[in-house]
Short mmCIF file of C-alpha atoms in Angstrom, two decimals:
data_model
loop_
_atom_site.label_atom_id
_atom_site.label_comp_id
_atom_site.label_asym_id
_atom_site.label_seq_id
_atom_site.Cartn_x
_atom_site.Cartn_y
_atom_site.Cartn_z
CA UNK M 757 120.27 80.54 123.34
CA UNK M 758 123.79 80.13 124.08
CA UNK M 759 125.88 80.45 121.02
CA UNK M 760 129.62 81.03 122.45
CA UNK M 761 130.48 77.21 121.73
CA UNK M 762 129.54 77.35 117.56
CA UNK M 763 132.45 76.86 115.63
CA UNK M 764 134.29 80.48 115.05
CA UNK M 765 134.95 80.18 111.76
CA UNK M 766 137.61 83.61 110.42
CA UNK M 767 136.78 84.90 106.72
CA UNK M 768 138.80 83.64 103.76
CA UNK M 769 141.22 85.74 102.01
CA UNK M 770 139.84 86.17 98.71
CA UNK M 771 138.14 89.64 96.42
CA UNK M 772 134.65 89.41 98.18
CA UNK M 773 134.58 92.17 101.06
CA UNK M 774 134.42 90.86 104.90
CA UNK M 775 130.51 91.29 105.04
CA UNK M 776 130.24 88.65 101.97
CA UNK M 777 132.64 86.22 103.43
CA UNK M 778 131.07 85.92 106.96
CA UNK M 779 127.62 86.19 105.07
CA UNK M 780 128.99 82.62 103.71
CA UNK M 781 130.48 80.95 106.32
CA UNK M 782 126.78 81.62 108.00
CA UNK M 783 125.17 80.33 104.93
CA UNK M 784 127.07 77.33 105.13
CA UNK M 785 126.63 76.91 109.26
CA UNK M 786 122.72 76.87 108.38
CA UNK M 787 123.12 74.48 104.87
CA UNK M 788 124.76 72.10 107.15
CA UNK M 789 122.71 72.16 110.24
CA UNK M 790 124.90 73.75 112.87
CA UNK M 791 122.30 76.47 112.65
CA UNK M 792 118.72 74.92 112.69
CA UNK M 793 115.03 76.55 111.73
CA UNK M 794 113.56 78.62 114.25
CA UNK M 795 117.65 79.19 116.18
CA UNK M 796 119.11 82.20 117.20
CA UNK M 797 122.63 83.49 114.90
CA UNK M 798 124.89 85.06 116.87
CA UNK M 799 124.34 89.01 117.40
CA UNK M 800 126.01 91.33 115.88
CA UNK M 801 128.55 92.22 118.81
CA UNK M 802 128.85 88.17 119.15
CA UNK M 803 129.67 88.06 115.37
CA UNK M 804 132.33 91.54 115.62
CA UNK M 805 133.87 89.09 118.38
CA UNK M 806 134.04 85.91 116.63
CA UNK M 807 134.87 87.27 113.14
CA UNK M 808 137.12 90.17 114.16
CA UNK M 809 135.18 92.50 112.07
CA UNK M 810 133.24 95.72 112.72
CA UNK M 811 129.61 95.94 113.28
CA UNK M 812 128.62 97.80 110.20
CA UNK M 813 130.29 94.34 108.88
CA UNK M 814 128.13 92.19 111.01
CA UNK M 815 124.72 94.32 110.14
CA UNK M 816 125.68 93.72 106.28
CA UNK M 817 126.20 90.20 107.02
CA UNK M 818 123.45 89.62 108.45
CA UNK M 819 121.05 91.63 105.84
CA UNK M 820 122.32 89.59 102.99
CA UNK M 821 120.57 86.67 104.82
CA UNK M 822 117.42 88.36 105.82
CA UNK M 823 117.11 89.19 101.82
CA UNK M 824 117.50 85.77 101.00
CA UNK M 825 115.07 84.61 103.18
CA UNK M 826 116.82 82.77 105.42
CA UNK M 827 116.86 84.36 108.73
CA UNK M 828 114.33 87.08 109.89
CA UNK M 829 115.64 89.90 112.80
CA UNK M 830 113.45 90.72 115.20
CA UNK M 831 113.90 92.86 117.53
CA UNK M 832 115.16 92.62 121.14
CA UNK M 833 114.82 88.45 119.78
CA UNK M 834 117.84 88.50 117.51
CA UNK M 835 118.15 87.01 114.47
CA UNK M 836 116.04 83.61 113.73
CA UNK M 837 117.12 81.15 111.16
CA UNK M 838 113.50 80.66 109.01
CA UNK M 839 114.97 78.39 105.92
CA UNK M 840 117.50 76.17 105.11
CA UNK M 841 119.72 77.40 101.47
CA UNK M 842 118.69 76.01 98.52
CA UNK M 843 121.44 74.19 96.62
CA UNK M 844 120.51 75.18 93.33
CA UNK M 845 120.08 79.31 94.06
CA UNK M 846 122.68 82.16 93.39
CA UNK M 847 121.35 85.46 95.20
CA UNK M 848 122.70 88.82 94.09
CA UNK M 849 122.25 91.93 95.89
CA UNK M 850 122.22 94.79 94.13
CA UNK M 851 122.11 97.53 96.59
CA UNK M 852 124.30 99.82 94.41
CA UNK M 853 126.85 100.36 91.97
CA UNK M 854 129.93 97.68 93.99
CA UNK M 855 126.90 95.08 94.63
CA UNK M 856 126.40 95.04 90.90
CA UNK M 857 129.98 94.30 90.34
CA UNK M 858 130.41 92.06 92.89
CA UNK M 859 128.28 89.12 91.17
CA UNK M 860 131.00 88.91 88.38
CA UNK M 861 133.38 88.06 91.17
CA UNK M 862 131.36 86.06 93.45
CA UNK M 863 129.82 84.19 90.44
CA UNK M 864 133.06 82.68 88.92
CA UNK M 865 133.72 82.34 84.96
CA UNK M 866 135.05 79.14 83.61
CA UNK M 867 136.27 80.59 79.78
CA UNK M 868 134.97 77.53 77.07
CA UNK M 869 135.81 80.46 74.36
CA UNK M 870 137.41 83.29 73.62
CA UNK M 871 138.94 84.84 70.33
CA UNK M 872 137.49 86.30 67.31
CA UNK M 873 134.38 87.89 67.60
CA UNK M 874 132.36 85.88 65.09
CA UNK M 875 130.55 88.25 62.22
CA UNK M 876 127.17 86.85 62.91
CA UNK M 877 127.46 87.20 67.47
CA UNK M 878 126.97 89.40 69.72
CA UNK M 879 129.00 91.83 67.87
CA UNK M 880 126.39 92.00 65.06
CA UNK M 881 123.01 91.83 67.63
CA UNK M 882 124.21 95.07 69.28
CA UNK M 883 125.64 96.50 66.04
CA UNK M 884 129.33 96.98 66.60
CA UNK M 885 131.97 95.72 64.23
CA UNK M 886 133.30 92.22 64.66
CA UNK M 887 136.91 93.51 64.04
CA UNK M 888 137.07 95.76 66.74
CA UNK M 889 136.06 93.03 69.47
CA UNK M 890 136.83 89.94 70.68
CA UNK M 891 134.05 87.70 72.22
CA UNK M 892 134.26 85.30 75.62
CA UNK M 893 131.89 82.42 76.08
CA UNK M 894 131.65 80.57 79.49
CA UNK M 895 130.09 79.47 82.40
CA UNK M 896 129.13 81.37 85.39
CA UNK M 897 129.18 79.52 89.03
CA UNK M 898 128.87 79.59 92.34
CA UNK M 899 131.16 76.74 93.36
CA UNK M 900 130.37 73.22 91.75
CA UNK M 901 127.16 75.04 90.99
CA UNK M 902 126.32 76.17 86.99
CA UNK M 903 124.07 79.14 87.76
CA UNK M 904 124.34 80.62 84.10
CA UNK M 905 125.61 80.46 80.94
CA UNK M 906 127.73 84.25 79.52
CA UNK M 907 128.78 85.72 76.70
CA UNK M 908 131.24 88.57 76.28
CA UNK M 909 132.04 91.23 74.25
CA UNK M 910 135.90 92.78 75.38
CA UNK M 911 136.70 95.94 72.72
CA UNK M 912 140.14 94.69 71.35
CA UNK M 913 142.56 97.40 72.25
CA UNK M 914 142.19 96.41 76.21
CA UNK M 915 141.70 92.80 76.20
CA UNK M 916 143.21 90.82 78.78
CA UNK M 917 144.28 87.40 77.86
CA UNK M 918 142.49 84.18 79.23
CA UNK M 919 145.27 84.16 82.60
CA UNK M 920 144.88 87.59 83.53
CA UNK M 921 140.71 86.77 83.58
CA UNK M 922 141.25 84.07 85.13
CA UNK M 923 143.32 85.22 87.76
CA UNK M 924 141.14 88.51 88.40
CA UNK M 925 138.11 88.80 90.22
CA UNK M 926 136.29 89.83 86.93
CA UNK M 927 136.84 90.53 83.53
CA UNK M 928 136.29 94.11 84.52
CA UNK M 929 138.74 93.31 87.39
CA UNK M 930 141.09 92.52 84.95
CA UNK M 931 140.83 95.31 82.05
CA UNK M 932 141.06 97.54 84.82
CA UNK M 933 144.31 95.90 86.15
CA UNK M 934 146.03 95.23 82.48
CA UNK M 935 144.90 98.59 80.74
CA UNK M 936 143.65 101.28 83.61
CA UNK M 937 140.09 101.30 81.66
CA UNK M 938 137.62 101.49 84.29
CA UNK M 939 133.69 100.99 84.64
CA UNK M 940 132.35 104.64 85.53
CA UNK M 941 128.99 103.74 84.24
CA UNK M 942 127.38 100.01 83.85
CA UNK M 943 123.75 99.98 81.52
CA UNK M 944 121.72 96.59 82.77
CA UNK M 945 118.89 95.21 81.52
CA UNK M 946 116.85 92.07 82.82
CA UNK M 947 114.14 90.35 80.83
CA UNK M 948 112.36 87.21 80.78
CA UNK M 949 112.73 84.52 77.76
CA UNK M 950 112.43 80.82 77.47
CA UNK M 951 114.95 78.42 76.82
CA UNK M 952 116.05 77.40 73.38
CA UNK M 953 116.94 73.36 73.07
CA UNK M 954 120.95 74.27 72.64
CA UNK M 955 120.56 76.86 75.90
CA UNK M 956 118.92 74.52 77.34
CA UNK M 957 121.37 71.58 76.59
CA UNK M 958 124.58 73.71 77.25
CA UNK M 959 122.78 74.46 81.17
CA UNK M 960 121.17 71.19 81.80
CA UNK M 961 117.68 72.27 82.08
CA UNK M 962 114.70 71.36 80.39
CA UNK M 963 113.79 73.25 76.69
CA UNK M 964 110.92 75.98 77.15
CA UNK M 965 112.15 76.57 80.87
CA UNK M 966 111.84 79.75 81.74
CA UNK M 967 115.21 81.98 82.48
CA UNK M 968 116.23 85.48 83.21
CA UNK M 969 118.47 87.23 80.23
CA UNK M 970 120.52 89.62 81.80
CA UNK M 971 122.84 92.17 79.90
CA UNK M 972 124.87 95.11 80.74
CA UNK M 973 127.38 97.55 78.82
CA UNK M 974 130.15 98.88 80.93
CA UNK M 975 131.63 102.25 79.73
CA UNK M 976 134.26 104.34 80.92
CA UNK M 977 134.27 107.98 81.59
CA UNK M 978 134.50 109.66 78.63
CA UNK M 979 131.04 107.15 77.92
CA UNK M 980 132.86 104.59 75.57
CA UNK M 981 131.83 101.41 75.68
CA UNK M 982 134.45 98.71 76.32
CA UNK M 983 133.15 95.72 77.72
CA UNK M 984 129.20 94.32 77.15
CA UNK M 985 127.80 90.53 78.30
CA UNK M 986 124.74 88.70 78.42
CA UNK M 987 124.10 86.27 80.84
CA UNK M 988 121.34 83.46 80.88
CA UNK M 989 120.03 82.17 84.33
CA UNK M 990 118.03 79.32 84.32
CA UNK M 991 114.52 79.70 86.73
CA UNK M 992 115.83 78.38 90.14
CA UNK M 993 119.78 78.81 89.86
CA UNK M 994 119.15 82.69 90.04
CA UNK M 995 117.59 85.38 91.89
CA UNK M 996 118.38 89.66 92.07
CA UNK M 997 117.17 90.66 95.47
CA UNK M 998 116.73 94.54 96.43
CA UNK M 999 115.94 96.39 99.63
CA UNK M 1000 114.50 99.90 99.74
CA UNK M 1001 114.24 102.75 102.90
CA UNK M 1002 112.08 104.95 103.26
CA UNK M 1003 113.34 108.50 103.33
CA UNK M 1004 112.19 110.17 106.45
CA UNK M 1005 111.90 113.97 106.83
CA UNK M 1006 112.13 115.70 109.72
CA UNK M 1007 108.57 117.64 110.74
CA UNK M 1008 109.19 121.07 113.24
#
């Protein structure tokens, strides 16, 4: 299939690395039909041409796809579109330590609070004291999407204020930039739970729903702890995808 009259669309300028941003602009060719079910993408020395980028680039581009189930690669084929994108779904890579990062700045925060760290919050579930923190409550997104509701704990002696979050790719992002405190080590944990009837108000999903409860404690070097969330995803806004390679040793 000839490809060399699709629309060449450059990357953004924005925090998400090159791979990300043509990763998108494919998404979006597919969401909106320029790309149909069971077409070829462009290959990968097609996409280096069109995009100006590398092909390590274009091979991470294209493997954020094939893990969200959207295009498969076969070879000496190319690269078949399989699904369309669902509206409602945030994917997250985690491939290693930067992937992990990358979903607070991919998934933007809209700030709804942030002060005092209330005696009876987060402070108190993970037994720190109020007066040393301040917390952050807000809504993660993926454009005009609402893919999860956060709350933040930011240790008081390096918190940015509400502009410098806003204006940084993270919160991390941004104690990093203000103070120089940054994330050497980052502690996640993902479990299952239901909604509650105010979660489940404050997302716009049904009560008992099920959702993934995802929290993490970021720590710096010397191992202190200076920055911990919580994030709720509703079921269907939110999915952590993973790909694993076999090692291969050498025999004679």
């Amino acid at each position: 299939m000839n490809t060399s009259n699709r629309p060449a669309n450059r990357p953004v300028a924005g925090q998400a690395p090159r791979y990300r941003q043509v990763a998108q602009i494919l998404r979006a060719a597919i969401g909106n039909g320029t790309y149909k079910v069971g077409e070829l993408l462009p290959g990968e020395i097609e996409l280096c041409a069109l995009h100006d980028i590398s092909r390590h680039t274009a091979r991470d581009a294209l493997r954020l796809l094939t893990q969200e189930g959207l295009v498969v690669r076969r070879r000496r084929a190319g690269t078949v579109v399989t699904a369309r994108p669902g509206p409602a779904m945030f994917v997250q890579p985690l491939g290693g330590f930067q992937d992990l990062l990358q979903y607070a700045g991919e998934a933007r925060l809209k700030i709804i609070y942030y002060g005092v760290a209330p005696a009876d919050g987060l402070a108190a579930t993970l037994n720190l004291a109020p007066e040393d923190w301040r917390e952050l409550r807000g809504y993660r997104g993926s454009g005009a999407q609402t893919v999860g509701l956060a709350r933040m704990l930011i240790r008081k002696d390096c918190a940015p204020t509400a502009t410098e979050i806003d204006n940084a790719s993270s919160v991390a992002g941004a104690i990093e930039a203000r103070f120089g405190v940054v994330a050497d080590r980052v502690d996640q944990r993902i479990s299952a739970m239901t909604l509650t009837p105010l979660l489940a108000q404050l997302l716009g999903a049904p009560p008992g729903d099920a959702a993934l409860h995802t929290q993490r404690q970021y720590r710096d070097a010397p191992g202190r702890l200076f920055l911990a969330t919580e994030t709720v995803h509703p079921a269907g806004r939110f999915a952590y995808v993973t790909s694993y390679t076999r090692e291969r040793t050498d025999v004679g």
